[in-house]
Amino acid sequence: MLSFPHMIKRYWGLAKNSSIQGCVSSGWLETSAYTFPWSLKGMRMIILLACIAVLCGLLYGYNEGVIAGAYEPIKAEFEFSAYWGGLLVASLSIGGLIGAYLSAYLSDRFGRRSTVIIAALFFITGAVLSSVAQDLFILTFARSLIGMGIGLSSMAGPQYVSEIAPRKIRGRMLGAFQFMISFGVLIGYLSNLITLDLGYSAEAINRWQFMFLLSAIPAAFLLFGIWSAPESPRWLVMAKRSAEAEAVFEKIEPTRSEAWVKGNVKRIEQDLAEVADQKGGWLDLINPRNRPITSFCVFTFLFQQLSGINAVILYAPELFGDLGFSEEASRLSATVGLGAALALAAAASLLLIDRVGRRPLMVYGLPACALSQFLIVGGFLMGDGIGTALSVSGLCLYVISYSLSMGPLPWVYMSEVFPNYLRAKGMVVAVTVNWVFTFLVVFGFPKLNQLFTITEIFLFFAICCCIGTVYAIRRAPETKGVSLEDIYELFHKGDSKTAERPVAGE
């Protein structure tokens, strides 16, 4: 048996001889012709990119989750109808849809980085306006501005990261966006619980105003971070600024050779030249070349929303109330626990998405969501006692299964699969499904809860997850480790034209 010093010596020798292959196999490090993938300068750039993805997701999740606890204090102050209540909650989705469509124009015209800067300004403006709102109309308008920030950043943020991050960690970077959505939801839930002692109002600032104002802090950090970051090299090539694109690649991966940098830029130029006869208009998304990609992204987001996640996240306190949690503090505490399970599972997905791959997570995650929803239905049918425990267990299992699969995967796929010249518009079409169905669920769930029982609603969600499983088995590709310029081949394996396409960066 080897002693500890001998073990260290042995494995250090193996690491030197294999260029840290053990780390490479885990997906954390990327190597090809060099021993260590990133210098200190390159690592700083990777951290900056990660922070941008993290903050975009955090702002999305926080502003979505905070309304769960702010709703009752706002209702107590303004005494609005159910229609206005639904509109207040859904205003985030309305703004998100507008922001997503603005992003399609802004990110192609002015660049991905500039679009994220505009999103950060929307976040800050909306947060400050929410904190001083004195009537429901102003508050709804302010929430719409925040929604526009979410729409812009949820499009341009993943798009920017997917186009600039090294391919071996691209999935993890994009997964960080979804992880921080989940973590942001948890922070929103925690702010609801922590500020509970403030009561529904205070002399200086209302409880709900304070919760909304808090989101201005990460928005300011996002503005500072993206201001310091370079533009997407792929957008720079599209804008005929190839020399600047080469400089960005050198910053991101400074240990790469000059030949690799120039070859990567040339590969992007070739990819754009192949579609030079296409104008990159909306109709190009449904031509025979791109229709499989567009339909896959649309259906992926469709099944994400029909899994019922927004009904759980936004109305979690009400669901726990139906399960017998009568006190507001107990409902909010249970909601925080649910948010913690959501965030922890999302963190685990960061380790799995580039190691296990995208397809297995989708194929196994959807049936796990369906199973958990059947448990929720069974618990509600059984009633108090064991039934309550079963439903709570089902809710926890559901958010865990969702965070490991349908939480990050639609965002990752959407950011990867569209060709460079159509990525902005393609992402808009895909994310429109997200915002439309988010609006329908958020605005319609209270009314649906009156027309149907909670068991019937979750049974519908479970059936949708079963249908989604069949679709995933038939259609979901594996994009792990594949260059953005080569993902097209996964949707056209029988197309002879793809056989001669070189691999980017090789």
Short mmCIF file of C-alpha atoms in Angstrom, two decimals:
data_model
loop_
_atom_site.label_atom_id
_atom_site.label_comp_id
_atom_site.label_asym_id
_atom_site.label_seq_id
_atom_site.Cartn_x
_atom_site.Cartn_y
_atom_site.Cartn_z
CA MET A 1 0.00 0.00 0.00
CA LEU A 2 1.42 3.39 -1.02
CA SER A 3 2.10 6.01 1.64
CA PHE A 4 0.53 9.44 1.26
CA PRO A 5 3.80 11.14 0.04
CA HIS A 6 4.31 8.37 -2.52
CA MET A 7 0.74 8.75 -3.72
CA ILE A 8 1.24 12.49 -4.18
CA LYS A 9 4.47 11.91 -6.09
CA ARG A 10 2.89 9.24 -8.29
CA TYR A 11 -0.18 11.23 -9.23
CA TRP A 12 1.83 14.42 -9.78
CA GLY A 13 3.93 12.49 -12.27
CA LEU A 14 0.83 11.16 -14.00
CA ALA A 15 -0.59 14.67 -14.20
CA LYS A 16 2.56 16.04 -15.82
CA ASN A 17 2.78 13.22 -18.32
CA SER A 18 -0.85 13.37 -19.34
CA SER A 19 -1.31 17.17 -19.42
CA ILE A 20 -3.71 17.01 -16.48
CA GLN A 21 -5.88 14.50 -18.31
CA GLY A 22 -7.69 13.59 -15.12
CA CYS A 23 -9.02 17.11 -14.88
CA VAL A 24 -9.77 17.15 -18.57
CA SER A 25 -11.91 14.02 -18.32
CA SER A 26 -13.99 15.70 -15.64
CA GLY A 27 -14.77 18.60 -17.98
CA TRP A 28 -13.37 21.35 -15.78
CA LEU A 29 -10.25 21.96 -17.84
CA GLU A 30 -9.74 22.17 -21.58
CA THR A 31 -6.47 21.05 -23.15
CA SER A 32 -5.24 20.21 -26.60
CA ALA A 33 -1.63 21.12 -27.40
CA TYR A 34 -0.75 22.82 -24.15
CA THR A 35 -0.41 21.75 -20.53
CA PHE A 36 -2.61 24.23 -18.70
CA PRO A 37 -5.61 25.76 -20.46
CA TRP A 38 -5.79 29.25 -18.99
CA SER A 39 -3.21 31.69 -17.73
CA LEU A 40 -4.06 34.02 -14.86
CA LYS A 41 -5.16 36.63 -17.41
CA GLY A 42 -7.39 34.13 -19.19
CA MET A 43 -8.83 32.89 -15.89
CA ARG A 44 -9.83 36.44 -14.93
CA MET A 45 -11.74 36.72 -18.20
CA ILE A 46 -13.49 33.37 -17.58
CA ILE A 47 -14.50 34.53 -14.09
CA LEU A 48 -15.84 37.78 -15.51
CA LEU A 49 -17.94 35.87 -18.06
CA ALA A 50 -19.23 33.59 -15.32
CA CYS A 51 -20.21 36.61 -13.22
CA ILE A 52 -22.18 38.09 -16.12
CA ALA A 53 -24.12 34.84 -16.59
CA VAL A 54 -24.63 34.58 -12.83
CA LEU A 55 -25.97 38.12 -12.41
CA CYS A 56 -28.35 37.86 -15.39
CA GLY A 57 -29.83 34.71 -13.89
CA LEU A 58 -29.90 36.09 -10.35
CA LEU A 59 -31.90 39.17 -11.41
CA TYR A 60 -34.33 36.98 -13.36
CA GLY A 61 -34.90 34.62 -10.45
CA TYR A 62 -35.04 37.21 -7.67
CA ASN A 63 -37.61 39.39 -9.41
CA GLU A 64 -39.70 36.32 -10.20
CA GLY A 65 -39.54 34.86 -6.69
CA VAL A 66 -39.91 38.04 -4.62
CA ILE A 67 -43.49 38.65 -5.75
CA ALA A 68 -44.61 35.46 -3.97
CA GLY A 69 -44.15 37.14 -0.58
CA ALA A 70 -44.70 40.75 -1.67
CA TYR A 71 -48.14 40.03 -3.12
CA GLU A 72 -50.05 39.98 0.20
CA PRO A 73 -48.54 43.24 1.57
CA ILE A 74 -49.25 44.98 -1.75
CA LYS A 75 -52.82 43.68 -1.77
CA ALA A 76 -53.34 44.86 1.80
CA GLU A 77 -52.21 48.38 0.85
CA PHE A 78 -53.95 48.83 -2.51
CA GLU A 79 -56.97 46.47 -2.10
CA PHE A 80 -57.15 45.49 -5.78
CA SER A 81 -59.32 43.01 -7.63
CA ALA A 82 -58.26 39.54 -8.78
CA TYR A 83 -57.84 40.91 -12.32
CA TRP A 84 -55.38 43.61 -11.19
CA GLY A 85 -53.60 41.09 -8.99
CA GLY A 86 -53.05 38.77 -11.93
CA LEU A 87 -51.93 41.70 -14.08
CA LEU A 88 -49.43 42.84 -11.45
CA VAL A 89 -47.83 39.41 -11.23
CA ALA A 90 -47.99 38.86 -15.01
CA SER A 91 -46.53 42.31 -15.82
CA LEU A 92 -43.08 40.74 -15.52
CA SER A 93 -43.98 38.35 -18.34
CA ILE A 94 -45.42 41.13 -20.51
CA GLY A 95 -42.24 43.17 -20.13
CA GLY A 96 -40.15 40.05 -20.70
CA LEU A 97 -41.86 39.37 -24.01
CA ILE A 98 -41.29 42.96 -25.17
CA GLY A 99 -37.67 42.84 -24.03
CA ALA A 100 -37.07 39.57 -25.87
CA TYR A 101 -38.23 41.04 -29.17
CA LEU A 102 -36.18 44.19 -28.59
CA SER A 103 -33.18 41.98 -27.99
CA ALA A 104 -33.45 40.45 -31.47
CA TYR A 105 -32.88 43.87 -33.02
CA LEU A 106 -30.50 45.35 -30.46
CA SER A 107 -28.14 42.38 -30.19
CA ASP A 108 -27.71 42.13 -33.98
CA ARG A 109 -27.51 45.88 -34.55
CA PHE A 110 -25.42 47.04 -31.58
CA GLY A 111 -23.92 43.82 -30.21
CA ARG A 112 -24.59 41.35 -27.40
CA ARG A 113 -22.59 43.34 -24.84
CA SER A 114 -24.44 46.60 -25.51
CA THR A 115 -27.78 44.81 -25.14
CA VAL A 116 -26.82 43.51 -21.70
CA ILE A 117 -25.84 47.08 -20.71
CA ILE A 118 -29.31 48.29 -21.72
CA ALA A 119 -30.87 45.42 -19.73
CA ALA A 120 -28.94 46.44 -16.60
CA LEU A 121 -30.27 50.00 -16.95
CA PHE A 122 -33.83 48.66 -17.18
CA PHE A 123 -33.26 46.61 -14.02
CA ILE A 124 -31.97 49.59 -12.06
CA THR A 125 -34.73 51.94 -13.28
CA GLY A 126 -37.48 49.41 -12.56
CA ALA A 127 -36.15 48.60 -9.08
CA VAL A 128 -35.90 52.25 -8.05
CA LEU A 129 -39.32 53.10 -9.49
CA SER A 130 -40.87 50.10 -7.67
CA SER A 131 -39.44 51.33 -4.38
CA VAL A 132 -41.14 54.72 -4.67
CA ALA A 133 -44.41 53.66 -6.34
CA GLN A 134 -47.47 55.11 -4.61
CA ASP A 135 -50.19 53.52 -6.72
CA LEU A 136 -50.81 50.20 -8.43
CA PHE A 137 -50.44 51.56 -11.96
CA ILE A 138 -46.91 52.89 -11.34
CA LEU A 139 -45.93 49.67 -9.59
CA THR A 140 -47.22 47.54 -12.49
CA PHE A 141 -45.35 49.78 -14.97
CA ALA A 142 -42.15 49.49 -12.89
CA ARG A 143 -42.48 45.70 -12.81
CA SER A 144 -42.91 45.76 -16.60
CA LEU A 145 -39.61 47.66 -16.90
CA ILE A 146 -37.93 44.98 -14.80
CA GLY A 147 -39.56 42.41 -17.08
CA MET A 148 -38.03 44.16 -20.09
CA GLY A 149 -34.64 43.90 -18.39
CA ILE A 150 -35.24 40.19 -17.86
CA GLY A 151 -36.33 39.76 -21.49
CA LEU A 152 -33.21 41.51 -22.77
CA SER A 153 -30.75 39.80 -20.41
CA SER A 154 -32.29 36.33 -20.70
CA MET A 155 -31.70 36.58 -24.44
CA ALA A 156 -28.49 38.55 -24.79
CA GLY A 157 -26.82 37.15 -21.66
CA PRO A 158 -26.84 33.44 -22.65
CA GLN A 159 -26.23 34.42 -26.27
CA TYR A 160 -23.17 36.44 -25.26
CA VAL A 161 -21.80 33.69 -23.01
CA SER A 162 -22.40 30.93 -25.58
CA GLU A 163 -20.52 32.89 -28.25
CA ILE A 164 -17.53 33.84 -26.12
CA ALA A 165 -16.99 30.95 -23.67
CA PRO A 166 -14.58 28.07 -24.52
CA ARG A 167 -16.57 25.11 -25.79
CA LYS A 168 -15.54 22.67 -23.03
CA ILE A 169 -17.09 24.87 -20.34
CA ARG A 170 -19.83 26.45 -22.48
CA GLY A 171 -22.54 24.21 -21.07
CA ARG A 172 -21.45 24.92 -17.51
CA MET A 173 -21.43 28.66 -18.17
CA LEU A 174 -24.93 28.53 -19.64
CA GLY A 175 -26.04 26.24 -16.83
CA ALA A 176 -24.82 28.88 -14.37
CA PHE A 177 -27.47 31.21 -15.80
CA GLN A 178 -30.28 28.77 -14.93
CA PHE A 179 -28.66 27.94 -11.58
CA MET A 180 -28.75 31.59 -10.63
CA ILE A 181 -32.39 31.86 -11.71
CA SER A 182 -33.09 29.15 -9.14
CA PHE A 183 -30.78 30.76 -6.59
CA GLY A 184 -32.40 34.14 -7.26
CA VAL A 185 -35.82 32.62 -6.57
CA LEU A 186 -34.44 31.34 -3.25
CA ILE A 187 -33.03 34.79 -2.39
CA GLY A 188 -36.44 36.29 -3.23
CA TYR A 189 -38.14 33.79 -0.91
CA LEU A 190 -35.60 34.54 1.83
CA SER A 191 -36.18 38.27 1.52
CA ASN A 192 -39.89 37.60 1.99
CA LEU A 193 -39.20 35.68 5.20
CA ILE A 194 -36.51 38.00 6.60
CA THR A 195 -38.61 41.14 6.11
CA LEU A 196 -41.70 39.51 7.66
CA ASP A 197 -40.98 41.27 10.97
CA LEU A 198 -41.23 44.66 9.23
CA GLY A 199 -44.97 44.17 8.92
CA TYR A 200 -46.90 45.19 5.85
CA SER A 201 -45.77 48.80 6.02
CA ALA A 202 -43.24 51.06 7.71
CA GLU A 203 -42.72 54.79 8.11
CA ALA A 204 -39.71 55.17 5.81
CA ILE A 205 -40.31 52.45 3.22
CA ASN A 206 -42.88 49.70 2.87
CA ARG A 207 -41.79 46.10 3.23
CA TRP A 208 -42.57 45.27 -0.39
CA GLN A 209 -40.83 48.45 -1.61
CA PHE A 210 -37.68 47.46 0.24
CA MET A 211 -37.74 43.97 -1.29
CA PHE A 212 -38.05 45.39 -4.80
CA LEU A 213 -35.28 47.95 -4.21
CA LEU A 214 -32.80 45.23 -3.24
CA SER A 215 -32.63 44.03 -6.86
CA ALA A 216 -30.91 47.29 -7.84
CA ILE A 217 -27.70 46.08 -6.11
CA PRO A 218 -26.95 43.08 -8.39
CA ALA A 219 -28.14 45.16 -11.36
CA ALA A 220 -25.43 47.73 -10.60
CA PHE A 221 -22.83 44.94 -10.43
CA LEU A 222 -24.06 43.60 -13.77
CA LEU A 223 -23.67 47.03 -15.34
CA PHE A 224 -20.12 47.34 -14.00
CA GLY A 225 -19.17 43.81 -15.08
CA ILE A 226 -20.47 43.93 -18.64
CA TRP A 227 -18.96 47.40 -19.10
CA SER A 228 -15.55 45.83 -18.41
CA ALA A 229 -16.09 42.82 -20.72
CA PRO A 230 -15.24 42.52 -24.43
CA GLU A 231 -17.79 42.11 -27.21
CA SER A 232 -18.73 38.66 -28.55
CA PRO A 233 -16.11 37.61 -31.14
CA ARG A 234 -18.76 35.98 -33.31
CA TRP A 235 -20.77 39.21 -33.43
CA LEU A 236 -17.56 41.11 -34.28
CA VAL A 237 -16.99 38.79 -37.26
CA MET A 238 -20.61 39.36 -38.34
CA ALA A 239 -19.92 43.10 -38.11
CA LYS A 240 -16.82 42.73 -40.36
CA ARG A 241 -14.45 43.38 -37.46
CA SER A 242 -12.40 40.20 -37.61
CA ALA A 243 -9.22 41.76 -36.22
CA GLU A 244 -11.09 42.72 -33.03
CA ALA A 245 -12.55 39.19 -32.87
CA GLU A 246 -9.02 37.74 -32.93
CA ALA A 247 -8.04 40.04 -30.07
CA VAL A 248 -11.02 38.81 -28.00
CA PHE A 249 -10.12 35.15 -28.58
CA GLU A 250 -6.56 35.96 -27.46
CA LYS A 251 -7.94 37.47 -24.24
CA ILE A 252 -10.21 34.52 -23.51
CA GLU A 253 -7.63 31.81 -24.26
CA PRO A 254 -4.21 33.50 -24.21
CA THR A 255 -2.34 30.16 -24.20
CA ARG A 256 -3.73 29.27 -27.63
CA SER A 257 -1.49 29.66 -30.67
CA GLU A 258 -1.88 32.44 -33.21
CA ALA A 259 -2.77 29.81 -35.82
CA TRP A 260 -5.63 28.56 -33.63
CA VAL A 261 -6.99 32.09 -33.15
CA LYS A 262 -6.88 32.91 -36.86
CA GLY A 263 -8.32 29.49 -37.73
CA ASN A 264 -11.24 29.99 -35.36
CA VAL A 265 -12.06 33.38 -36.87
CA LYS A 266 -11.71 31.96 -40.38
CA ARG A 267 -14.10 29.13 -39.51
CA ILE A 268 -16.72 31.63 -38.33
CA GLU A 269 -16.24 33.65 -41.53
CA GLN A 270 -16.74 30.46 -43.58
CA ASP A 271 -19.87 29.63 -41.67
CA LEU A 272 -21.29 33.09 -42.37
CA ALA A 273 -20.21 32.90 -46.03
CA GLU A 274 -22.19 29.67 -46.48
CA VAL A 275 -25.38 31.55 -45.62
CA ALA A 276 -24.43 34.86 -47.27
CA ASP A 277 -27.30 34.45 -49.73
CA GLN A 278 -29.76 34.39 -46.84
CA LYS A 279 -30.71 37.71 -45.28
CA GLY A 280 -31.17 36.39 -41.77
CA GLY A 281 -34.84 37.34 -41.71
CA TRP A 282 -37.57 35.80 -39.61
CA LEU A 283 -38.72 33.50 -42.43
CA ASP A 284 -35.27 31.91 -42.56
CA LEU A 285 -36.11 30.26 -39.23
CA ILE A 286 -38.70 28.04 -40.94
CA ASN A 287 -36.85 27.23 -44.16
CA PRO A 288 -35.88 23.54 -44.64
CA ARG A 289 -32.35 24.20 -43.37
CA ASN A 290 -33.38 25.71 -40.03
CA ARG A 291 -36.89 24.37 -39.38
CA PRO A 292 -35.72 21.34 -37.34
CA ILE A 293 -33.65 23.61 -35.10
CA THR A 294 -36.43 26.14 -34.58
CA SER A 295 -39.08 23.52 -33.87
CA PHE A 296 -36.83 21.73 -31.38
CA CYS A 297 -36.16 24.90 -29.37
CA VAL A 298 -39.86 25.87 -29.41
CA PHE A 299 -40.98 22.45 -28.19
CA THR A 300 -38.26 22.34 -25.54
CA PHE A 301 -39.50 25.59 -24.01
CA LEU A 302 -43.11 24.46 -24.46
CA PHE A 303 -42.52 21.32 -22.39
CA GLN A 304 -40.56 23.35 -19.83
CA GLN A 305 -43.55 25.59 -19.20
CA LEU A 306 -46.14 22.80 -19.40
CA SER A 307 -44.23 20.98 -16.68
CA GLY A 308 -45.89 23.51 -14.34
CA ILE A 309 -42.83 25.18 -12.85
CA ASN A 310 -44.26 28.70 -12.71
CA ALA A 311 -47.40 27.52 -10.96
CA VAL A 312 -45.16 26.04 -8.27
CA ILE A 313 -42.68 28.92 -7.96
CA LEU A 314 -45.06 31.87 -8.05
CA TYR A 315 -47.89 30.35 -6.03
CA ALA A 316 -45.87 28.20 -3.62
CA PRO A 317 -47.22 29.92 -0.46
CA GLU A 318 -50.80 29.31 -1.65
CA LEU A 319 -49.99 25.65 -2.42
CA PHE A 320 -48.58 25.15 1.06
CA GLY A 321 -51.68 26.87 2.44
CA ASP A 322 -53.82 24.24 0.68
CA LEU A 323 -51.64 21.57 2.30
CA GLY A 324 -52.47 22.84 5.78
CA PHE A 325 -49.76 25.43 6.48
CA SER A 326 -52.09 28.01 8.00
CA GLU A 327 -49.65 30.65 9.37
CA GLU A 328 -47.92 33.03 6.96
CA ALA A 329 -44.55 32.40 8.61
CA SER A 330 -44.89 28.63 8.17
CA ARG A 331 -45.96 29.02 4.54
CA LEU A 332 -42.99 31.28 3.78
CA SER A 333 -40.60 28.96 5.65
CA ALA A 334 -41.83 25.97 3.63
CA THR A 335 -41.47 28.05 0.47
CA VAL A 336 -37.85 28.87 1.38
CA GLY A 337 -37.20 25.14 1.82
CA LEU A 338 -38.61 24.51 -1.63
CA GLY A 339 -36.43 27.28 -3.06
CA ALA A 340 -33.38 25.75 -1.38
CA ALA A 341 -34.08 22.38 -3.03
CA LEU A 342 -34.48 24.19 -6.37
CA ALA A 343 -31.14 26.00 -6.00
CA LEU A 344 -29.15 22.98 -4.75
CA ALA A 345 -30.35 20.83 -7.64
CA ALA A 346 -29.52 23.63 -10.08
CA ALA A 347 -25.99 23.71 -8.61
CA ALA A 348 -25.70 19.96 -9.22
CA SER A 349 -26.76 20.47 -12.83
CA LEU A 350 -23.62 22.59 -13.35
CA LEU A 351 -21.52 19.51 -12.65
CA LEU A 352 -23.62 17.23 -14.83
CA ILE A 353 -24.42 19.25 -17.93
CA ASP A 354 -20.90 19.07 -19.42
CA ARG A 355 -20.08 15.68 -17.91
CA VAL A 356 -23.23 13.61 -18.45
CA GLY A 357 -24.43 15.66 -21.42
CA ARG A 358 -27.61 17.47 -22.41
CA ARG A 359 -29.60 14.59 -23.90
CA PRO A 360 -29.48 12.16 -20.92
CA LEU A 361 -30.57 14.90 -18.52
CA MET A 362 -33.60 15.68 -20.68
CA VAL A 363 -34.53 12.06 -21.38
CA TYR A 364 -34.44 11.08 -17.69
CA GLY A 365 -35.47 14.41 -16.16
CA LEU A 366 -38.91 14.69 -17.75
CA PRO A 367 -40.21 11.31 -16.50
CA ALA A 368 -38.85 12.19 -13.05
CA CYS A 369 -40.94 15.40 -13.17
CA ALA A 370 -44.00 13.36 -14.17
CA LEU A 371 -43.48 10.87 -11.33
CA SER A 372 -43.16 13.64 -8.75
CA GLN A 373 -46.38 15.26 -9.96
CA PHE A 374 -48.22 11.95 -9.65
CA LEU A 375 -47.01 11.91 -6.03
CA ILE A 376 -48.40 15.43 -5.52
CA VAL A 377 -51.75 14.35 -6.94
CA GLY A 378 -51.80 11.24 -4.75
CA GLY A 379 -51.00 13.28 -1.65
CA PHE A 380 -53.83 15.74 -2.27
CA LEU A 381 -56.25 12.85 -2.80
CA MET A 382 -55.18 11.18 0.47
CA GLY A 383 -55.70 14.35 2.53
CA ASP A 384 -54.00 15.39 5.79
CA GLY A 385 -51.26 13.44 7.51
CA ILE A 386 -49.52 11.01 5.17
CA GLY A 387 -51.10 12.75 2.18
CA THR A 388 -49.56 16.10 3.16
CA ALA A 389 -46.13 14.50 3.59
CA LEU A 390 -46.48 12.79 0.21
CA SER A 391 -47.43 16.03 -1.56
CA VAL A 392 -44.59 17.99 0.06
CA SER A 393 -42.16 15.21 -0.92
CA GLY A 394 -43.56 15.31 -4.44
CA LEU A 395 -43.07 19.09 -4.62
CA CYS A 396 -39.43 18.77 -3.49
CA LEU A 397 -38.76 15.91 -5.91
CA TYR A 398 -40.37 17.92 -8.69
CA VAL A 399 -38.23 21.04 -8.24
CA ILE A 400 -35.10 18.87 -7.97
CA SER A 401 -35.95 16.97 -11.16
CA TYR A 402 -36.81 20.20 -12.93
CA SER A 403 -33.59 21.96 -11.90
CA LEU A 404 -31.50 19.04 -13.11
CA SER A 405 -33.15 18.89 -16.51
CA MET A 406 -35.84 21.18 -17.89
CA GLY A 407 -34.60 24.17 -15.92
CA PRO A 408 -31.25 24.70 -17.66
CA LEU A 409 -31.62 22.65 -20.86
CA PRO A 410 -33.95 24.90 -22.91
CA TRP A 411 -31.67 27.88 -22.25
CA VAL A 412 -28.53 25.89 -23.06
CA TYR A 413 -29.96 24.39 -26.24
CA MET A 414 -31.41 27.71 -27.39
CA SER A 415 -28.04 29.43 -27.00
CA GLU A 416 -26.15 26.71 -28.86
CA VAL A 417 -28.12 25.29 -31.76
CA PHE A 418 -29.06 28.28 -33.94
CA PRO A 419 -26.55 29.34 -36.63
CA ASN A 420 -24.61 32.54 -35.94
CA TYR A 421 -26.51 34.72 -38.39
CA LEU A 422 -29.91 33.68 -36.95
CA ARG A 423 -29.08 33.16 -33.28
CA ALA A 424 -30.69 36.38 -32.04
CA LYS A 425 -33.96 35.91 -33.93
CA GLY A 426 -34.08 32.18 -33.23
CA MET A 427 -33.67 32.75 -29.52
CA VAL A 428 -36.49 35.30 -29.61
CA VAL A 429 -38.89 32.82 -31.17
CA ALA A 430 -37.93 30.14 -28.64
CA VAL A 431 -38.11 32.39 -25.61
CA THR A 432 -41.45 33.82 -26.78
CA VAL A 433 -42.93 30.44 -25.97
CA ASN A 434 -41.44 30.79 -22.49
CA TRP A 435 -42.92 34.23 -21.88
CA VAL A 436 -46.33 33.53 -23.42
CA PHE A 437 -46.87 30.40 -21.38
CA THR A 438 -45.42 32.05 -18.27
CA PHE A 439 -48.01 34.79 -18.70
CA LEU A 440 -50.84 32.29 -19.25
CA VAL A 441 -49.88 30.25 -16.18
CA VAL A 442 -49.26 33.24 -13.92
CA PHE A 443 -52.33 35.18 -15.02
CA GLY A 444 -54.62 32.16 -15.34
CA PHE A 445 -53.62 29.89 -12.45
CA PRO A 446 -55.84 31.58 -9.81
CA LYS A 447 -58.83 31.26 -12.15
CA LEU A 448 -57.92 27.69 -13.13
CA ASN A 449 -57.72 26.85 -9.44
CA GLN A 450 -61.36 27.92 -9.16
CA LEU A 451 -62.51 25.95 -12.22
CA PHE A 452 -60.47 22.80 -11.60
CA THR A 453 -59.14 21.02 -8.54
CA ILE A 454 -55.44 21.18 -7.76
CA THR A 455 -55.18 17.45 -8.48
CA GLU A 456 -56.61 17.91 -11.98
CA ILE A 457 -54.15 20.73 -12.71
CA PHE A 458 -51.10 18.73 -11.61
CA LEU A 459 -52.38 15.65 -13.43
CA PHE A 460 -52.39 17.75 -16.62
CA PHE A 461 -48.80 18.84 -15.95
CA ALA A 462 -47.76 15.20 -15.38
CA ILE A 463 -49.29 14.10 -18.69
CA CYS A 464 -47.44 16.92 -20.48
CA CYS A 465 -44.16 15.69 -18.96
CA CYS A 466 -44.89 12.16 -20.25
CA ILE A 467 -45.47 13.50 -23.76
CA GLY A 468 -42.28 15.55 -23.45
CA THR A 469 -40.35 12.40 -22.54
CA VAL A 470 -41.35 10.76 -25.82
CA TYR A 471 -40.32 13.88 -27.73
CA ALA A 472 -36.95 14.04 -25.95
CA ILE A 473 -36.16 10.41 -26.76
CA ARG A 474 -36.91 11.02 -30.44
CA ARG A 475 -35.48 14.50 -30.99
CA ALA A 476 -33.02 15.71 -28.33
CA PRO A 477 -29.43 15.99 -29.71
CA GLU A 478 -26.20 15.83 -27.74
CA THR A 479 -24.28 19.11 -28.12
CA LYS A 480 -21.70 18.54 -25.39
CA GLY A 481 -18.25 19.59 -26.61
CA VAL A 482 -19.46 20.42 -30.13
CA SER A 483 -18.43 23.74 -31.71
CA LEU A 484 -21.28 26.16 -32.34
CA GLU A 485 -20.44 26.12 -36.05
CA ASP A 486 -20.77 22.32 -36.18
CA ILE A 487 -24.00 21.79 -34.22
CA TYR A 488 -25.97 22.21 -37.46
CA GLU A 489 -24.77 18.73 -38.47
CA LEU A 490 -26.60 17.15 -35.52
CA PHE A 491 -29.92 18.19 -37.06
CA HIS A 492 -28.93 17.19 -40.61
CA LYS A 493 -26.96 14.00 -40.23
CA GLY A 494 -28.22 12.72 -43.57
CA ASP A 495 -27.27 15.90 -45.44
CA SER A 496 -24.23 15.22 -47.63
CA LYS A 497 -23.29 18.91 -47.59
CA THR A 498 -22.33 18.75 -43.95
CA ALA A 499 -19.74 16.03 -44.43
CA GLU A 500 -17.13 18.40 -45.84
CA ARG A 501 -17.48 21.08 -43.17
CA PRO A 502 -14.32 21.48 -41.06
CA VAL A 503 -14.44 21.56 -37.31
CA ALA A 504 -13.96 25.01 -35.78
CA GLY A 505 -10.80 25.55 -33.88
CA GLU A 506 -9.23 22.23 -34.85
#
